[in-house]
Tab-separated table of N, CA and C in Angstrom:
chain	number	residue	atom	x	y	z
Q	1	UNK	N	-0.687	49.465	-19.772
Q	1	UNK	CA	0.152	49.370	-20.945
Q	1	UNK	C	0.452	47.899	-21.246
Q	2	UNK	N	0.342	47.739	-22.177
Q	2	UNK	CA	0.905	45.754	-22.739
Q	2	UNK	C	2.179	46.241	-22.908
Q	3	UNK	N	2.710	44.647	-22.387
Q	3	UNK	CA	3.976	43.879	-22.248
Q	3	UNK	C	4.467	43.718	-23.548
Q	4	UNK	N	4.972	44.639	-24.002
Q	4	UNK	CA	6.101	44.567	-25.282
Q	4	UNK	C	7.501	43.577	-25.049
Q	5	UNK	N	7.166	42.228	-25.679
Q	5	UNK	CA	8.194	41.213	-25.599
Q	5	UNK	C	9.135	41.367	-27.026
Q	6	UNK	N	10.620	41.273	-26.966
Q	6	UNK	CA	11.282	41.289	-28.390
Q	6	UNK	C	11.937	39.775	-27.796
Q	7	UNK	N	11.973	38.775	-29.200
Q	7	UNK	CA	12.498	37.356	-28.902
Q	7	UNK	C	13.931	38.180	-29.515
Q	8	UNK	N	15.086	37.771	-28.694
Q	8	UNK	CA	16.083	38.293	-29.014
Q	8	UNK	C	17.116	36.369	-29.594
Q	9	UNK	N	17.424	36.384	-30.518
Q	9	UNK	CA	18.090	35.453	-31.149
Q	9	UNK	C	19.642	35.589	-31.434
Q	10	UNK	N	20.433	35.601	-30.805
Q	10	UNK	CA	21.949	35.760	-30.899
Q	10	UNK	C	23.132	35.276	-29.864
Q	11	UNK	N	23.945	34.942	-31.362
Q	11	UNK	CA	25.000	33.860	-30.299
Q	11	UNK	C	26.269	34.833	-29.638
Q	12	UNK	N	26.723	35.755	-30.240
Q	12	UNK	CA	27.912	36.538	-29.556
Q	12	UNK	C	26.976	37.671	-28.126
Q	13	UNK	N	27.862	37.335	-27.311
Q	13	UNK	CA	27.098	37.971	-26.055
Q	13	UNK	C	27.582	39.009	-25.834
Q	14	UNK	N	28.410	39.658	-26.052
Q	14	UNK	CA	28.062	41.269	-26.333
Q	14	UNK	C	27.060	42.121	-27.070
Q	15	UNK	N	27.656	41.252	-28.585
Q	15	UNK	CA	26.515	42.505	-29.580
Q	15	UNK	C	25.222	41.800	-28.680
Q	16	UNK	N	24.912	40.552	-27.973
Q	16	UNK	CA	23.444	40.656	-27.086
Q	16	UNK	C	22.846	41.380	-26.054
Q	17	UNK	N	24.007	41.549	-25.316
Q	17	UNK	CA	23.968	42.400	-24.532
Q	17	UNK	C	23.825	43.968	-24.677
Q	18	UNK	N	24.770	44.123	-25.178
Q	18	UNK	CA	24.428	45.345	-26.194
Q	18	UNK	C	22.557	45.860	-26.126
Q	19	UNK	N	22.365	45.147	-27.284
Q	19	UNK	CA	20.398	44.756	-28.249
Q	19	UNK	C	19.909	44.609	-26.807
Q	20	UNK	N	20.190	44.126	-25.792
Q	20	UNK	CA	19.468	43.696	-24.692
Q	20	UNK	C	19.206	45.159	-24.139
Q	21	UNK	N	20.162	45.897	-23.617
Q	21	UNK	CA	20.515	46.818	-22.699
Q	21	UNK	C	19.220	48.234	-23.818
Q	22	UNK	N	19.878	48.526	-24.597
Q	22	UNK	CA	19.274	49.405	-25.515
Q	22	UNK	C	17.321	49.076	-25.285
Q	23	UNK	N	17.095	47.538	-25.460
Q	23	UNK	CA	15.534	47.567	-26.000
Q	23	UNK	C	15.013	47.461	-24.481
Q	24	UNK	N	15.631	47.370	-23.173
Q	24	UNK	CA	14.976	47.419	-22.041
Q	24	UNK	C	15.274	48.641	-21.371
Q	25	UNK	N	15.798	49.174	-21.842
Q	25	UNK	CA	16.205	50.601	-21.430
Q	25	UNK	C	14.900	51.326	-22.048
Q	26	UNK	N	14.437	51.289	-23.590
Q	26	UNK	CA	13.059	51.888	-24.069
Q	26	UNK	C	11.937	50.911	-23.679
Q	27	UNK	N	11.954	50.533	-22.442
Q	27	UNK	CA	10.451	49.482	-21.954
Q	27	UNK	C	10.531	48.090	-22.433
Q	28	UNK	N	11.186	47.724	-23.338
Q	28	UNK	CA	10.895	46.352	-23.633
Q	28	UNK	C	11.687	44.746	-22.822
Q	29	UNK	N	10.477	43.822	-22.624
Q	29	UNK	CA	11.629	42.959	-22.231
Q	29	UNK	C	11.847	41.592	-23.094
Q	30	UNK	N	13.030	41.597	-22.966
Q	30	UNK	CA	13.768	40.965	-24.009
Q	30	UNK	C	13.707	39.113	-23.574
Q	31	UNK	N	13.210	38.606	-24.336
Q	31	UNK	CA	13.426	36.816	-23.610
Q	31	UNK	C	14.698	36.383	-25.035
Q	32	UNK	N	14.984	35.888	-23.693
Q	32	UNK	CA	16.484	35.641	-24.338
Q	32	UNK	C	18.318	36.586	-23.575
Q	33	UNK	N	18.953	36.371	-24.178
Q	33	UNK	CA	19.164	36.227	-25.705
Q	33	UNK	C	19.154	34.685	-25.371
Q	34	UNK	N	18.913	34.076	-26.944
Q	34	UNK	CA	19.129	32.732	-27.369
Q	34	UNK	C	20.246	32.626	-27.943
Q	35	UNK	N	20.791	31.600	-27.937
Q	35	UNK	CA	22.409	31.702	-28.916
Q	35	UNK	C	22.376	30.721	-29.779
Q	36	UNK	N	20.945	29.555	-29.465
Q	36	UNK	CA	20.347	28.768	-30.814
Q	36	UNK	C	19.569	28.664	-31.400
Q	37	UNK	N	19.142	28.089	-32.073
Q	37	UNK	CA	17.923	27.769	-32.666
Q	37	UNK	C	16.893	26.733	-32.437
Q	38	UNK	N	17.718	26.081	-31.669
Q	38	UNK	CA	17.072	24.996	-30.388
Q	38	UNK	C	16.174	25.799	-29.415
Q	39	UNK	N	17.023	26.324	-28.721
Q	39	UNK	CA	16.811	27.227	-27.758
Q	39	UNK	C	15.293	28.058	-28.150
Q	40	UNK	N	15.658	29.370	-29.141
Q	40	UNK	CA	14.740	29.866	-29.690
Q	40	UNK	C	13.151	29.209	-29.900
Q	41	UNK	N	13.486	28.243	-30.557
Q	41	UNK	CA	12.289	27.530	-30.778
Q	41	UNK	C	11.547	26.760	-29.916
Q	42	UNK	N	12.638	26.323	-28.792
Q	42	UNK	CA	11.587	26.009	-27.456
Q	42	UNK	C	10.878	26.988	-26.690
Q	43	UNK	N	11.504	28.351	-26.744
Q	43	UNK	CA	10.784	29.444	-25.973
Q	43	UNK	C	9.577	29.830	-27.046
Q	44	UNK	N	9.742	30.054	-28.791
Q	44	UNK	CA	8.235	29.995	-29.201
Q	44	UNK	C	7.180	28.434	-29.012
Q	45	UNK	N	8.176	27.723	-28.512
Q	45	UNK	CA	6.629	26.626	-28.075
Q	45	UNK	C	5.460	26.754	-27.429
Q	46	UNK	N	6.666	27.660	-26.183
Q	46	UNK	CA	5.408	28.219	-24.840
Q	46	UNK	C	5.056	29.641	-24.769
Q	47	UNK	N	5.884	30.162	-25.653
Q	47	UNK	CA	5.344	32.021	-26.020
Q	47	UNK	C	5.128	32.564	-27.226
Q	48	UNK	N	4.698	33.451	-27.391
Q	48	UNK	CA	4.314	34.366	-28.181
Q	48	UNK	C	5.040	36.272	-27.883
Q	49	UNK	N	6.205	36.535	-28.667
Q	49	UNK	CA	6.704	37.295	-28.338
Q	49	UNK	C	5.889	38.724	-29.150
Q	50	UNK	N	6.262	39.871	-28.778
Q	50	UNK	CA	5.717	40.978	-30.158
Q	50	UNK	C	6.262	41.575	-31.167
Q	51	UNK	N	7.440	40.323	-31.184
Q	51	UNK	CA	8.490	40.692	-32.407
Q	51	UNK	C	9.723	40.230	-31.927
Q	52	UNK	N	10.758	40.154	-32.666
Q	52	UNK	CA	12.115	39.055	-32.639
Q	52	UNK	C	13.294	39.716	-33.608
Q	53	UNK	N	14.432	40.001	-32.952
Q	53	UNK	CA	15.517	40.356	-33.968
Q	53	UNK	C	16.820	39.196	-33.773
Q	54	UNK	N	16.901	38.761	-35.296
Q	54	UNK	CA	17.769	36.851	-35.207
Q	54	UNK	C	18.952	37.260	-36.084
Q	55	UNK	N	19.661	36.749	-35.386
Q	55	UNK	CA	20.931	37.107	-35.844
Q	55	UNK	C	20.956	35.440	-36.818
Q	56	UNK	N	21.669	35.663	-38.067
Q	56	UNK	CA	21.531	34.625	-39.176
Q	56	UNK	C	22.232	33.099	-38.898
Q	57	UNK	N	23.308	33.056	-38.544
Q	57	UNK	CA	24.651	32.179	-38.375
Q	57	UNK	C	24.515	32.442	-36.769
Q	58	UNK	N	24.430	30.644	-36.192
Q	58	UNK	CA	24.061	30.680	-34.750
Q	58	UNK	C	25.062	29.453	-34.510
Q	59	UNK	N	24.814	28.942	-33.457
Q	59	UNK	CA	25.947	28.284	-32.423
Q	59	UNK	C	25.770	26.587	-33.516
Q	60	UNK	N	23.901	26.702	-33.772
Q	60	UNK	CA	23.857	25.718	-34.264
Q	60	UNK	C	23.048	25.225	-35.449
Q	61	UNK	N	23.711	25.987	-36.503
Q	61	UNK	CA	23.319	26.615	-37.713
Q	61	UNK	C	22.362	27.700	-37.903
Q	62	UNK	N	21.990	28.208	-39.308
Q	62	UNK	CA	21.147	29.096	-39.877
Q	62	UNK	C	19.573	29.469	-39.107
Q	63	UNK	N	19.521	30.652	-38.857
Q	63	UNK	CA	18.277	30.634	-38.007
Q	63	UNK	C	16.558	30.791	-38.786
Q	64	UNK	N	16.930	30.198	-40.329
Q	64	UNK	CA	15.654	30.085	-41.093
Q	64	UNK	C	14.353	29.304	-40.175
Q	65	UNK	N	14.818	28.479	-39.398
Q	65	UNK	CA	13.505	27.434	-38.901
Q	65	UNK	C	12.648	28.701	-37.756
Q	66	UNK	N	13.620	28.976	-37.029
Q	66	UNK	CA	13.136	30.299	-36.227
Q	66	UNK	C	12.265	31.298	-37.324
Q	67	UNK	N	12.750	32.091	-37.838
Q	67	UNK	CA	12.250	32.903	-38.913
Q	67	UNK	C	10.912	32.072	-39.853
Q	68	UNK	N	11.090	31.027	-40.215
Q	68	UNK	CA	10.102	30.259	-40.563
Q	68	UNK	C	8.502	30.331	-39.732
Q	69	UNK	N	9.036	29.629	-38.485
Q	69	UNK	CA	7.853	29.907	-37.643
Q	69	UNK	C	6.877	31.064	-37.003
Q	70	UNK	N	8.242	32.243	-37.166
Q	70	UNK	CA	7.441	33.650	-37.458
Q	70	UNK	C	6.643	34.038	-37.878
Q	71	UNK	N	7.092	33.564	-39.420
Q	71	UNK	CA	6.744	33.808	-40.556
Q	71	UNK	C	5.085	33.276	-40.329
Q	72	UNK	N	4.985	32.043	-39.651
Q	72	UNK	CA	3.825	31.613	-39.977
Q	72	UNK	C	2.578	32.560	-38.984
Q	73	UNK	N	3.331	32.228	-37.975
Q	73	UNK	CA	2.409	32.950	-36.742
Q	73	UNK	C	2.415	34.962	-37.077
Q	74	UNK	N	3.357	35.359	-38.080
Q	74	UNK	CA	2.782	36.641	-38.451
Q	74	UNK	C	3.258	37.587	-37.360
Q	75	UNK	N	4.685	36.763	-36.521
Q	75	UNK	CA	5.159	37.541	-35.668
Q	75	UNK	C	6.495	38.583	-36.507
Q	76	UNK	N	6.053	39.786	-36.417
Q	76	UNK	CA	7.391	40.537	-37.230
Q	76	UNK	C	8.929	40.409	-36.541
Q	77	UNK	N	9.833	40.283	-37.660
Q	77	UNK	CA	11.102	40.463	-36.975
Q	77	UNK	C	12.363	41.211	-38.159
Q	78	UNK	N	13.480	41.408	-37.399
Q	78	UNK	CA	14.425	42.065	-38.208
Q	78	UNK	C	15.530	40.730	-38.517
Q	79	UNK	N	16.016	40.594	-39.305
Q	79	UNK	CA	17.314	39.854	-39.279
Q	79	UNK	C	18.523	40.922	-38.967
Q	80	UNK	N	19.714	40.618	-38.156
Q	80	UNK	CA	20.742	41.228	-37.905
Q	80	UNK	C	21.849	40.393	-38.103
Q	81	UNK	N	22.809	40.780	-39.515
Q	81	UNK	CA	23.680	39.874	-39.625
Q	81	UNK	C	24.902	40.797	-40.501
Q	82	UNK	N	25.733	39.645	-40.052
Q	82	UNK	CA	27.334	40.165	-41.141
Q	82	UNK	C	27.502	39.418	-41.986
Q	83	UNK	N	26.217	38.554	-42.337
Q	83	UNK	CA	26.842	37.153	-43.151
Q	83	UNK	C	26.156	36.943	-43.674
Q	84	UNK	N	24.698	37.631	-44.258
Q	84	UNK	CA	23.967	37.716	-45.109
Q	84	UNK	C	23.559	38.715	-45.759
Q	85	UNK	N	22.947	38.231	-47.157
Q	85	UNK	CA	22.503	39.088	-47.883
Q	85	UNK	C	21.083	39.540	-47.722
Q	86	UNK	N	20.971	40.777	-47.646
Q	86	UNK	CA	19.636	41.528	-47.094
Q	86	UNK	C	18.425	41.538	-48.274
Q	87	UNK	N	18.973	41.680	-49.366
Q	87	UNK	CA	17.904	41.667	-50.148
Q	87	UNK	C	17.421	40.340	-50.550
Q	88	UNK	N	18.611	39.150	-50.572
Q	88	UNK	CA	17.524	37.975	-50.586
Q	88	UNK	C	17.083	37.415	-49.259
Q	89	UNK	N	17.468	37.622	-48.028
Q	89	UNK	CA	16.499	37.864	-47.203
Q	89	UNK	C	15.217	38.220	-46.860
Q	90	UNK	N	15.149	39.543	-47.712
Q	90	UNK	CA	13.691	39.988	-47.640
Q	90	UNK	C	13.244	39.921	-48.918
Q	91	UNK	N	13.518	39.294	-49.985
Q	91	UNK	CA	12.258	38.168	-50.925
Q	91	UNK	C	11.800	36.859	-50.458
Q	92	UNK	N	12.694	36.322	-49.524
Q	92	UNK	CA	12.310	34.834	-48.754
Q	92	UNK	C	11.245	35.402	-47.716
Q	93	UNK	N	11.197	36.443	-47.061
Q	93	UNK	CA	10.691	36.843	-46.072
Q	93	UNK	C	10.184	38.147	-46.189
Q	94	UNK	N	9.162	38.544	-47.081
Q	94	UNK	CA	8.936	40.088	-47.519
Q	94	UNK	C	8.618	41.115	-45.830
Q	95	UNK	N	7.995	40.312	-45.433
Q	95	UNK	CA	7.424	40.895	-43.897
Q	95	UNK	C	8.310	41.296	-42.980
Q	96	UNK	N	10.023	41.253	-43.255
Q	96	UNK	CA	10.832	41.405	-42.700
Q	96	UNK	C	11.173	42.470	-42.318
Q	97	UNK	N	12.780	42.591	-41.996
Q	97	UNK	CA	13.584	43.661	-42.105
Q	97	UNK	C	14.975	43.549	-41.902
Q	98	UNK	N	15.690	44.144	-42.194
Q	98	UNK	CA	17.072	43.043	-42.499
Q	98	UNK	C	18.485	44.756	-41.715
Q	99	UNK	N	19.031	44.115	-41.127
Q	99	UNK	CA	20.378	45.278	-40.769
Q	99	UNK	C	21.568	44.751	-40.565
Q	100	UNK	N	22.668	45.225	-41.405
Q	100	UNK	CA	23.779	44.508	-41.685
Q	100	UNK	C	24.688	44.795	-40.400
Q	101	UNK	N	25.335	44.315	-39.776
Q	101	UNK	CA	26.205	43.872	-38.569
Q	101	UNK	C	27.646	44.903	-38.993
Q	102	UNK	N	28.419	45.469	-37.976
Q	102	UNK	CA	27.503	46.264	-37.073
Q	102	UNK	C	26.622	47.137	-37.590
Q	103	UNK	N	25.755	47.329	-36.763
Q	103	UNK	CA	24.623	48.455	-36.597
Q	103	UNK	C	24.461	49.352	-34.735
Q	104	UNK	N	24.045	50.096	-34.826
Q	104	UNK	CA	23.821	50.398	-33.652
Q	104	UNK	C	22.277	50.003	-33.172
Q	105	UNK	N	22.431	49.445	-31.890
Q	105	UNK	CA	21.365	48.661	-31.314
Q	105	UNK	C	20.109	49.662	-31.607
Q	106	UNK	N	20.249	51.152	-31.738
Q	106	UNK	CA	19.163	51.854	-31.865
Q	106	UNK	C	18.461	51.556	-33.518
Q	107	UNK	N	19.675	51.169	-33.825
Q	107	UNK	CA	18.908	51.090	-35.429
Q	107	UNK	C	17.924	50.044	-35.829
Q	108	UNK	N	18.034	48.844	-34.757
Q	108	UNK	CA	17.495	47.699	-34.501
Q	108	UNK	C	16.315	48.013	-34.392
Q	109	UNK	N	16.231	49.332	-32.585
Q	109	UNK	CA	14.769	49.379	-32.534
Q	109	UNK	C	14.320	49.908	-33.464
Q	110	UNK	N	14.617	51.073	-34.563
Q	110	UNK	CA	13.886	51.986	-35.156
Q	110	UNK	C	13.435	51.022	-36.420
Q	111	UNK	N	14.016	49.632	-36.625
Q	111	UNK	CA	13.296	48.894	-37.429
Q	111	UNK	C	12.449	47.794	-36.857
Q	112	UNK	N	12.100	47.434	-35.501
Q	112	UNK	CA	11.389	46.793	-34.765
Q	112	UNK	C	10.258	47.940	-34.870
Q	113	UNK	N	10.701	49.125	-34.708
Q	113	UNK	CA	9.285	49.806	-34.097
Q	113	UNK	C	8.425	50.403	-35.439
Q	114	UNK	N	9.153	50.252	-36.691
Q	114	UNK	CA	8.659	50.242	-38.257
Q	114	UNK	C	8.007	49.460	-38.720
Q	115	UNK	N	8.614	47.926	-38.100
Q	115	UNK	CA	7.707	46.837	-38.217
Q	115	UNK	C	6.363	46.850	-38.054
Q	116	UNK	N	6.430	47.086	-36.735
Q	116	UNK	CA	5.349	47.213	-35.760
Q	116	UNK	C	3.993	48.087	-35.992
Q	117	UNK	N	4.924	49.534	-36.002
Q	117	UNK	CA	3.737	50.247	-36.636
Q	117	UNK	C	3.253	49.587	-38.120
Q	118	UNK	N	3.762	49.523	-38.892
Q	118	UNK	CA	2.972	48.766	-40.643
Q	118	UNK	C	2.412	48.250	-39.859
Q	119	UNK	N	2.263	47.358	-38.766
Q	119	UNK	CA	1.289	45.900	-39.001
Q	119	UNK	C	0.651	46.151	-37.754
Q	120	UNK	N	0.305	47.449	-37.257
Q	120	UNK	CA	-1.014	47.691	-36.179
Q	120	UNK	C	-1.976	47.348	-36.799
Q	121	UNK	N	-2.896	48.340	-38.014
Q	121	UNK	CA	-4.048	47.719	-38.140
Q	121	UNK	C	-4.127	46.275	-38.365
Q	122	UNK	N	-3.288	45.398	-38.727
Q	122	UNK	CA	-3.502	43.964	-38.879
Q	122	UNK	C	-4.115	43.571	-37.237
Q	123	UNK	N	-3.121	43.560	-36.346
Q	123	UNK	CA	-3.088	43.065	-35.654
Q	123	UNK	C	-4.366	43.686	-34.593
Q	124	UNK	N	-4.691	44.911	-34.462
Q	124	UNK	CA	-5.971	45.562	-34.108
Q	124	UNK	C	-7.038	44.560	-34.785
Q	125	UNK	N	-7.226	44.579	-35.933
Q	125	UNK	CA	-8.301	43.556	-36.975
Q	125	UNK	C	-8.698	42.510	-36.388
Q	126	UNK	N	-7.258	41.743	-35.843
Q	126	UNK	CA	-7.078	40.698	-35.455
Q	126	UNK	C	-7.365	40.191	-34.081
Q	127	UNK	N	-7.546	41.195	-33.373
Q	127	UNK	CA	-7.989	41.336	-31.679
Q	127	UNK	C	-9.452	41.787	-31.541
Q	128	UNK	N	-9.877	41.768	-32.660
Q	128	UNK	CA	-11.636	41.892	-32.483
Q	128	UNK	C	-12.148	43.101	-32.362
C-alpha cells in the first residue's frame, strides 16, 4: 500500500491535533502540524506530500506562498479557515477546496479524499 502523506498547516494546536488524530486514525500520516509558513515551506523543500489541509491566518501571516507552491507542483489541498472567504478562495485556486472553521475533522477528510479521487487519473497519467 503507498504512504498517504497529508501536509497538515495550522497554528492553534488543538483544532491540529484534533485534524491530526482523525487523519491517522484512517491510515494517514500527517507531517506536521506546521504553525507557519516558514516552517511549511521548508518541509515542501525536502518532500512531496499527497495532499495538504492550511489553515489561512498563521503565526506568520497568510498561507498563500504555501498554497502557491501547491498549486504549482499540482499537489491538492483544502483550505480550513474562520477568516476567509471560500468562494474567492477557490477562483484564486480552482483545484482546491475550502471548509469554514469549525468543521469536523471528518469533513476535512471527506474533502481530502474528493480531492484525491478527481485527480487519480491525472496522477495515474502521470506515473507512466
Amino acid at each position: 500500500m503507498t504512504q498517504k502523506t497529508v501536509l497538515l498547516v495550522e497554528d492553534e494546536v488543538f483544532v491540529a491535533m484534533d485534524i491530526q488524530m482523525t487523519l491517522e486514525d484512517e491510515g494517514w500520516t500527517v507531517a506536521g502540524p506546521f504553525p507557519s509558513t516558514a516552517d511549511a515551506l521548508s518541509y515542501l523543500d525536502e518532500n512531496i506530500p499527497t495532499c495538504a489541509i492550511l489553515d489561512v491566518r498563521l503565526t506568520d501571516g497568510d498561507v498563500f506562498p504555501v498554497a502557491d507552491k501547491l498549486k504549482e507542483t499540482n499537489i491538492p489541498f483544502v483550505f480550513h479557515s474562520g477568516h476567509a472567504d471560500g468562494k474567492a478562495l477557490e477562483e484564486v485556486y480552482p483545484d482546491s477546496a475550502f471548509c469554514q472553521k469549525p468543521c469536523l475533522p471528518t469533513s476535512l477528510l471527506q474533502q481530502v479524499t474528493r480531492l484525491l479521487s478527481r485527480d487519480e487519473p491525472q496522477r495515474r497519467a502521470a506515473a507512466g
